[in-house]
mmCIF file of C-alpha atoms in Angstrom:
data_model
loop_
_atom_site.group_PDB
_atom_site.id
_atom_site.type_symbol
_atom_site.label_atom_id
_atom_site.label_comp_id
_atom_site.label_asym_id
_atom_site.label_seq_id
_atom_site.Cartn_x
_atom_site.Cartn_y
_atom_site.Cartn_z
ATOM 1 C CA MET A 1 0.414 0.301 -0.441
ATOM 2 C CA THR A 2 3.063 3.055 0.695
ATOM 3 C CA ARG A 3 4.986 2.034 -2.218
ATOM 4 C CA CYS A 4 1.338 2.429 -4.162
ATOM 5 C CA ALA A 5 1.128 5.338 -2.344
ATOM 6 C CA ILE A 6 4.261 6.850 -3.838
ATOM 7 C CA LEU A 7 4.089 5.997 -7.207
ATOM 8 C CA LEU A 8 0.634 8.208 -6.922
ATOM 9 C CA CYS A 9 1.961 10.551 -5.656
ATOM 10 C CA PHE A 10 5.718 10.669 -8.329
ATOM 11 C CA LEU A 11 2.902 10.714 -11.458
ATOM 12 C CA LEU A 12 1.557 12.993 -9.892
ATOM 13 C CA ILE A 13 4.872 15.649 -9.154
ATOM 14 C CA ILE A 14 5.910 14.739 -12.728
ATOM 15 C CA PRO A 15 3.282 17.075 -14.909
ATOM 16 C CA VAL A 16 4.325 20.032 -12.081
ATOM 17 C CA TYR A 17 7.407 19.515 -11.979
ATOM 18 C CA ILE A 18 7.587 19.192 -16.300
ATOM 19 C CA HIS A 19 5.408 21.801 -16.371
ATOM 20 C CA SER A 20 7.467 24.113 -14.009
ATOM 21 C CA GLN A 21 10.093 23.577 -16.471
ATOM 22 C CA ALA A 22 8.687 24.689 -19.837
ATOM 23 C CA SER A 23 8.256 28.263 -17.303
ATOM 24 C CA THR A 24 11.215 28.217 -17.131
ATOM 25 C CA ALA A 25 11.779 27.841 -20.910
ATOM 26 C CA ASP A 26 9.589 29.838 -21.863
ATOM 27 C CA GLN A 27 10.824 33.002 -19.613
ATOM 28 C CA GLN A 28 14.616 32.792 -20.995
ATOM 29 C CA THR A 29 13.366 33.470 -23.477
ATOM 30 C CA ILE A 30 12.355 37.913 -21.603
ATOM 31 C CA PRO A 31 14.314 39.520 -23.311
ATOM 32 C CA GLN A 32 16.869 40.763 -20.506
ATOM 33 C CA GLY A 33 18.422 44.149 -19.625
ATOM 34 C CA SER A 34 17.370 47.695 -21.698
ATOM 35 C CA ALA A 35 14.584 47.482 -23.681
ATOM 36 C CA ASP A 36 13.738 49.789 -26.413
ATOM 37 C CA LEU A 37 9.374 51.037 -27.425
ATOM 38 C CA SER A 38 10.595 48.238 -30.730
ATOM 39 C CA THR A 39 11.936 45.276 -28.199
ATOM 40 C CA CYS A 40 8.358 46.073 -25.721
ATOM 41 C CA ILE A 41 5.734 46.329 -29.155
ATOM 42 C CA GLN A 42 7.456 42.520 -30.500
ATOM 43 C CA TYR A 43 7.207 41.429 -26.642
ATOM 44 C CA ALA A 44 3.664 41.965 -25.624
ATOM 45 C CA LEU A 45 2.959 40.791 -29.466
ATOM 46 C CA ASP A 46 3.965 37.639 -28.183
ATOM 47 C CA HIS A 47 2.623 36.826 -24.749
ATOM 48 C CA ASN A 48 0.206 39.338 -23.860
ATOM 49 C CA PRO A 49 -2.557 37.270 -23.126
ATOM 50 C CA LEU A 50 -5.645 40.067 -24.549
ATOM 51 C CA LEU A 51 -3.936 38.860 -27.737
ATOM 52 C CA GLU A 52 -3.650 34.963 -28.159
ATOM 53 C CA GLN A 53 -7.941 35.978 -26.415
ATOM 54 C CA LEU A 54 -7.641 38.133 -29.857
ATOM 55 C CA ARG A 55 -5.853 34.852 -32.350
ATOM 56 C CA ILE A 56 -9.090 32.543 -30.003
ATOM 57 C CA ARG A 57 -11.333 34.456 -30.959
ATOM 58 C CA ASP A 58 -10.138 34.636 -34.503
ATOM 59 C CA LYS A 59 -10.332 31.472 -34.859
ATOM 60 C CA ILE A 60 -14.373 30.624 -33.705
ATOM 61 C CA THR A 61 -15.611 33.375 -35.780
ATOM 62 C CA ARG A 62 -13.434 31.646 -39.246
ATOM 63 C CA LYS A 63 -14.763 28.238 -37.706
ATOM 64 C CA THR A 64 -18.681 29.042 -37.391
ATOM 65 C CA ILE A 65 -18.156 31.221 -40.126
ATOM 66 C CA ALA A 66 -17.430 27.920 -41.749
ATOM 67 C CA SER A 67 -20.683 26.285 -40.150
ATOM 68 C CA GLU A 68 -23.066 28.830 -41.840
ATOM 69 C CA LEU A 69 -21.324 27.784 -45.732
ATOM 70 C CA SER A 70 -21.901 24.172 -44.939
ATOM 71 C CA GLY A 71 -24.966 23.772 -46.328
ATOM 72 C CA TRP A 72 -23.814 24.171 -49.469
ATOM 73 C CA LEU A 73 -21.995 21.490 -49.803
ATOM 74 C CA PRO A 74 -23.665 18.536 -50.520
ATOM 75 C CA GLN A 75 -24.809 16.103 -48.535
ATOM 76 C CA ILE A 76 -24.598 12.407 -47.822
ATOM 77 C CA GLU A 77 -27.367 9.887 -45.662
ATOM 78 C CA LEU A 78 -26.454 7.236 -44.299
ATOM 79 C CA ASN A 79 -28.266 5.124 -42.656
ATOM 80 C CA ALA A 80 -28.019 0.615 -41.168
ATOM 81 C CA ASN A 81 -30.903 -0.978 -39.894
ATOM 82 C CA TYR A 82 -30.414 -4.395 -38.205
ATOM 83 C CA GLN A 83 -32.554 -5.910 -35.873
ATOM 84 C CA ASN A 84 -32.568 -9.791 -34.672
ATOM 85 C CA TYR A 85 -35.323 -11.692 -33.454
ATOM 86 C CA LEU A 86 -34.768 -13.557 -29.359
ATOM 87 C CA ARG A 87 -37.126 -15.185 -30.391
ATOM 88 C CA GLN A 88 -39.090 -15.389 -33.802
ATOM 89 C CA PRO A 89 -43.016 -14.678 -34.190
ATOM 90 C CA VAL A 90 -45.238 -18.425 -34.275
ATOM 91 C CA SER A 91 -48.701 -17.854 -36.291
ATOM 92 C CA ILE A 92 -51.358 -20.053 -35.268
ATOM 93 C CA PHE A 93 -52.308 -22.301 -39.226
ATOM 94 C CA PRO A 94 -55.067 -25.004 -38.961
ATOM 95 C CA ASP A 95 -53.370 -28.812 -40.231
ATOM 96 C CA PHE A 96 -54.570 -28.869 -43.709
ATOM 97 C CA SER A 97 -53.689 -32.704 -43.287
ATOM 98 C CA ASN A 98 -56.180 -33.480 -40.701
ATOM 99 C CA PRO A 99 -59.123 -30.420 -41.011
ATOM 100 C CA ASP A 100 -60.846 -31.233 -37.195
ATOM 101 C CA GLY A 101 -57.212 -31.909 -35.503
ATOM 102 C CA PRO A 102 -56.056 -29.869 -33.402
ATOM 103 C CA LYS A 103 -54.183 -26.193 -35.299
ATOM 104 C CA ARG A 104 -50.625 -26.116 -35.047
ATOM 105 C CA GLU A 105 -48.335 -23.531 -34.869
ATOM 106 C CA VAL A 106 -45.797 -22.183 -37.987
ATOM 107 C CA THR A 107 -42.333 -20.152 -37.426
ATOM 108 C CA THR A 108 -42.819 -17.003 -38.945
ATOM 109 C CA GLY A 109 -40.581 -14.341 -40.624
ATOM 110 C CA VAL A 110 -36.396 -14.868 -39.939
ATOM 111 C CA ALA A 111 -33.914 -14.451 -36.962
ATOM 112 C CA ASN A 112 -32.035 -11.251 -38.852
ATOM 113 C CA THR A 113 -33.019 -9.277 -41.146
ATOM 114 C CA SER A 114 -30.769 -5.507 -42.134
ATOM 115 C CA SER A 115 -31.357 -2.629 -44.250
ATOM 116 C CA ILE A 116 -28.931 0.117 -45.419
ATOM 117 C CA GLN A 117 -30.255 3.055 -47.087
ATOM 118 C CA LEU A 118 -27.469 5.737 -49.013
ATOM 119 C CA GLY A 119 -28.818 9.384 -50.102
ATOM 120 C CA ALA A 120 -27.611 12.237 -51.547
ATOM 121 C CA SER A 121 -28.665 16.177 -52.036
ATOM 122 C CA GLN A 122 -27.086 18.614 -52.680
ATOM 123 C CA THR A 123 -28.631 22.125 -51.900
ATOM 124 C CA ILE A 124 -29.506 24.715 -55.185
ATOM 125 C CA TYR A 125 -30.303 27.744 -54.168
ATOM 126 C CA SER A 126 -31.494 28.319 -50.473
ATOM 127 C CA PRO A 127 -32.391 32.513 -49.677
ATOM 128 C CA GLU A 128 -30.587 30.900 -45.969
ATOM 129 C CA LEU A 129 -27.038 30.257 -47.925
ATOM 130 C CA VAL A 130 -27.397 33.294 -49.424
ATOM 131 C CA ILE A 131 -27.898 35.617 -47.176
ATOM 132 C CA ALA A 132 -24.914 34.001 -44.731
ATOM 133 C CA GLY A 133 -22.675 34.827 -47.952
ATOM 134 C CA THR A 134 -23.222 37.250 -47.431
ATOM 135 C CA SER A 135 -22.462 38.731 -43.973
ATOM 136 C CA ALA A 136 -19.901 36.216 -43.893
ATOM 137 C CA ARG A 137 -17.733 38.944 -45.441
ATOM 138 C CA LEU A 138 -18.668 41.368 -43.036
ATOM 139 C CA TYR A 139 -18.981 39.902 -40.661
ATOM 140 C CA LYS A 140 -15.582 38.367 -41.087
ATOM 141 C CA ARG A 141 -14.308 41.674 -42.094
ATOM 142 C CA GLN A 142 -16.246 43.378 -38.510
ATOM 143 C CA SER A 143 -13.843 40.628 -36.543
ATOM 144 C CA PHE A 144 -10.449 41.680 -38.971
ATOM 145 C CA GLN A 145 -11.258 45.504 -38.122
ATOM 146 C CA SER A 146 -12.544 44.643 -33.829
ATOM 147 C CA ASN A 147 -9.230 42.571 -33.371
ATOM 148 C CA GLN A 148 -7.111 46.003 -35.166
ATOM 149 C CA GLU A 149 -8.407 48.445 -33.026
ATOM 150 C CA LEU A 150 -8.369 45.763 -29.282
ATOM 151 C CA LEU A 151 -4.712 45.612 -31.173
ATOM 152 C CA ILE A 152 -4.072 49.936 -32.592
ATOM 153 C CA ASP A 153 -5.650 50.123 -28.740
ATOM 154 C CA LEU A 154 -3.095 47.977 -27.051
ATOM 155 C CA ILE A 155 0.574 49.370 -28.468
ATOM 156 C CA LEU A 156 -0.282 52.799 -28.289
ATOM 157 C CA ASN A 157 -1.195 52.481 -24.341
ATOM 158 C CA LEU A 158 1.788 50.325 -23.068
ATOM 159 C CA SER A 159 3.236 53.570 -25.734
ATOM 160 C CA LYS A 160 2.581 55.337 -23.460
ATOM 161 C CA ALA A 161 3.883 53.514 -19.794
ATOM 162 C CA PHE A 162 6.749 53.023 -21.770
ATOM 163 C CA TYR A 163 7.300 56.651 -22.338
ATOM 164 C CA ASN A 164 5.824 58.030 -19.066
ATOM 165 C CA VAL A 165 8.613 55.582 -17.440
ATOM 166 C CA LEU A 166 11.650 57.248 -19.410
ATOM 167 C CA VAL A 167 9.597 60.384 -17.772
ATOM 168 C CA THR A 168 9.468 59.886 -14.895
ATOM 169 C CA GLN A 169 12.442 58.325 -14.444
ATOM 170 C CA GLU A 170 13.917 62.032 -16.060
ATOM 171 C CA ARG A 171 12.350 63.315 -13.360
ATOM 172 C CA LEU A 172 14.104 61.232 -10.727
ATOM 173 C CA ASN A 173 17.683 63.138 -12.239
ATOM 174 C CA LEU A 174 16.216 66.588 -11.524
ATOM 175 C CA PHE A 175 15.243 65.742 -8.782
ATOM 176 C CA LEU A 176 18.788 64.123 -7.594
ATOM 177 C CA GLU A 177 20.367 66.774 -8.887
ATOM 178 C CA ASP A 178 18.419 69.572 -7.204
ATOM 179 C CA ARG A 179 19.027 67.615 -3.658
ATOM 180 C CA SER A 180 22.936 67.763 -5.421
ATOM 181 C CA ARG A 181 22.833 71.470 -4.968
ATOM 182 C CA ILE A 182 20.550 71.396 -2.290
ATOM 183 C CA ASP A 183 22.469 69.971 0.368
ATOM 184 C CA ARG A 184 25.684 72.019 -0.563
ATOM 185 C CA SER A 185 23.645 74.772 -0.555
ATOM 186 C CA PHE A 186 21.931 74.402 3.460
ATOM 187 C CA LYS A 187 25.884 73.398 4.441
ATOM 188 C CA ASP A 188 27.293 76.737 3.327
ATOM 189 C CA ALA A 189 24.166 77.817 5.260
ATOM 190 C CA PHE A 190 25.334 75.835 7.640
ATOM 191 C CA SER A 191 28.584 77.023 7.845
ATOM 192 C CA LEU A 192 28.097 80.459 7.846
ATOM 193 C CA TYR A 193 25.697 80.603 10.609
ATOM 194 C CA GLU A 194 27.553 78.244 12.715
ATOM 195 C CA SER A 195 30.253 81.043 11.467
ATOM 196 C CA GLY A 196 27.867 83.970 12.165
ATOM 197 C CA LEU A 197 27.960 85.116 9.471
ATOM 198 C CA ASN A 198 23.787 84.392 8.858
ATOM 199 C CA ASP A 199 20.885 83.468 10.872
ATOM 200 C CA LYS A 200 19.261 80.459 11.477
ATOM 201 C CA ILE A 201 16.518 81.301 9.110
ATOM 202 C CA ASP A 202 18.796 80.633 5.504
ATOM 203 C CA TYR A 203 19.556 76.921 7.101
ATOM 204 C CA GLN A 204 16.406 76.719 8.097
ATOM 205 C CA ARG A 205 15.118 77.748 4.349
ATOM 206 C CA ALA A 206 17.471 75.202 3.734
ATOM 207 C CA GLN A 207 16.344 72.214 5.624
ATOM 208 C CA ILE A 208 12.933 73.127 4.800
ATOM 209 C CA SER A 209 13.510 72.798 0.780
ATOM 210 C CA LEU A 210 15.568 69.712 0.893
ATOM 211 C CA ASN A 211 13.302 67.640 3.245
ATOM 212 C CA ASN A 212 10.828 69.092 -0.389
ATOM 213 C CA ILE A 213 12.661 67.656 -2.444
ATOM 214 C CA ASP A 214 13.194 64.356 -0.310
ATOM 215 C CA ALA A 215 9.697 63.096 -0.493
ATOM 216 C CA GLU A 216 9.633 64.369 -4.575
ATOM 217 C CA ILE A 217 12.062 61.731 -4.705
ATOM 218 C CA ALA A 218 10.414 59.196 -3.355
ATOM 219 C CA GLY A 219 7.589 60.348 -4.494
ATOM 220 C CA THR A 220 8.688 59.817 -8.454
ATOM 221 C CA ARG A 221 10.246 56.599 -7.486
ATOM 222 C CA GLU A 222 7.164 54.854 -6.223
ATOM 223 C CA GLU A 223 5.909 56.341 -9.995
ATOM 224 C CA ILE A 224 8.668 54.644 -10.798
ATOM 225 C CA LYS A 225 7.733 51.354 -9.565
ATOM 226 C CA ALA A 226 4.212 52.109 -10.463
ATOM 227 C CA SER A 227 4.255 52.549 -13.712
ATOM 228 C CA TYR A 228 7.007 49.512 -14.372
ATOM 229 C CA ALA A 229 3.925 47.323 -13.546
ATOM 230 C CA LEU A 230 2.102 48.958 -15.584
ATOM 231 C CA LEU A 231 4.273 48.020 -18.370
ATOM 232 C CA LYS A 232 4.977 44.859 -17.045
ATOM 233 C CA GLU A 233 1.187 43.602 -17.538
ATOM 234 C CA LEU A 234 0.785 44.973 -21.324
ATOM 235 C CA MET A 235 3.682 43.455 -21.806
ATOM 236 C CA GLY A 236 2.217 39.997 -20.358
ATOM 237 C CA TYR A 237 6.223 40.655 -19.109
ATOM 238 C CA PRO A 238 6.431 38.582 -15.436
ATOM 239 C CA HIS A 239 5.730 40.791 -12.163
ATOM 240 C CA THR A 240 9.140 39.030 -10.583
ATOM 241 C CA SER A 241 12.007 39.221 -13.425
ATOM 242 C CA ALA A 242 13.092 42.974 -13.273
ATOM 243 C CA ILE A 243 13.507 44.643 -16.626
ATOM 244 C CA VAL A 244 14.848 48.113 -17.978
ATOM 245 C CA VAL A 245 14.499 50.820 -20.871
ATOM 246 C CA GLN A 246 15.958 52.557 -23.214
ATOM 247 C CA SER A 247 15.221 55.474 -25.460
ATOM 248 C CA ASP A 248 15.679 54.817 -29.057
ATOM 249 C CA SER A 249 19.113 56.355 -30.910
ATOM 250 C CA ASN A 250 16.308 56.907 -33.595
ATOM 251 C CA ILE A 251 13.240 59.023 -31.170
ATOM 252 C CA ALA A 252 14.100 62.225 -32.504
ATOM 253 C CA GLU A 253 13.767 61.489 -36.413
ATOM 254 C CA LYS A 254 10.893 58.682 -35.493
ATOM 255 C CA ALA A 255 9.254 62.281 -33.972
ATOM 256 C CA TRP A 256 10.095 63.569 -36.799
ATOM 257 C CA LEU A 257 8.191 61.622 -39.761
ATOM 258 C CA ASP A 258 5.390 60.734 -37.022
ATOM 259 C CA THR A 259 4.477 64.707 -37.595
ATOM 260 C CA SER A 260 4.925 65.132 -41.245
ATOM 261 C CA LEU A 261 3.083 62.471 -42.364
ATOM 262 C CA THR A 262 -0.986 63.418 -43.389
ATOM 263 C CA VAL A 263 -3.913 63.275 -41.438
ATOM 264 C CA ARG A 264 -6.281 61.422 -43.181
ATOM 265 C CA PRO A 265 -8.783 59.976 -40.260
ATOM 266 C CA GLY A 266 -10.997 58.371 -42.875
ATOM 267 C CA ASP A 267 -8.292 55.326 -42.846
ATOM 268 C CA ARG A 268 -8.291 54.803 -38.542
ATOM 269 C CA VAL A 269 -11.108 52.018 -37.407
ATOM 270 C CA GLU A 270 -13.192 53.580 -36.007
ATOM 271 C CA TYR A 271 -14.509 54.897 -38.899
ATOM 272 C CA GLN A 272 -15.195 51.456 -40.779
ATOM 273 C CA LEU A 273 -15.934 50.074 -38.055
#
């Protein structure tokens, strides 16, 4: 009994171990170190759960359309029947050789009977199938455009989260530089106060400024954590893994190309739905 329990536990542990190894192998493909916007977008296209749902929904749409249009295909019907009598029916007939004698039982029918029917049909015209064929193209187009809209929203939100991290990091760097300058001013003001060349209020004012900048730095660091958490969520990135974002080297050129394009609202998916 003990050996059976050990074997059962071993069989239950193996799938969990294999799944964990597969998850680890999948996490090895995560970009380590610095990642630019294009890397984050590509990773999101491969790992975001929303996109996986879109792929599944697209497959369901295609299967539904194929099922609705299958009525145009030739229909083949096959029916088979088999019947076995455990006891054959009996009929009572008079004895023709002895009409005045007792009647006799006569077994009728056969013990086994079977039949098979094969038929084929082809729809020549059906209003329902004509409507289904007309609406199938529109339904497929609507599904494609809806998926494109969600994909655009994902890339848009991911880009906003990416640049929000960069902006917050730059703001933190500015605060750190300000703190270094304010700390130096505080030390100078305190030294002048100890030397009797300044009033007490001067270094106290510097102390207040130093406390304020420390509060700004602490709040900005928490904001960076929240920005990274949002970016990882949109990417489908594991929250336990670290990632560092960096700006593109040719971001100024991309910004010029983006702003130089002609705005055509009719090309937007929202106007086509």
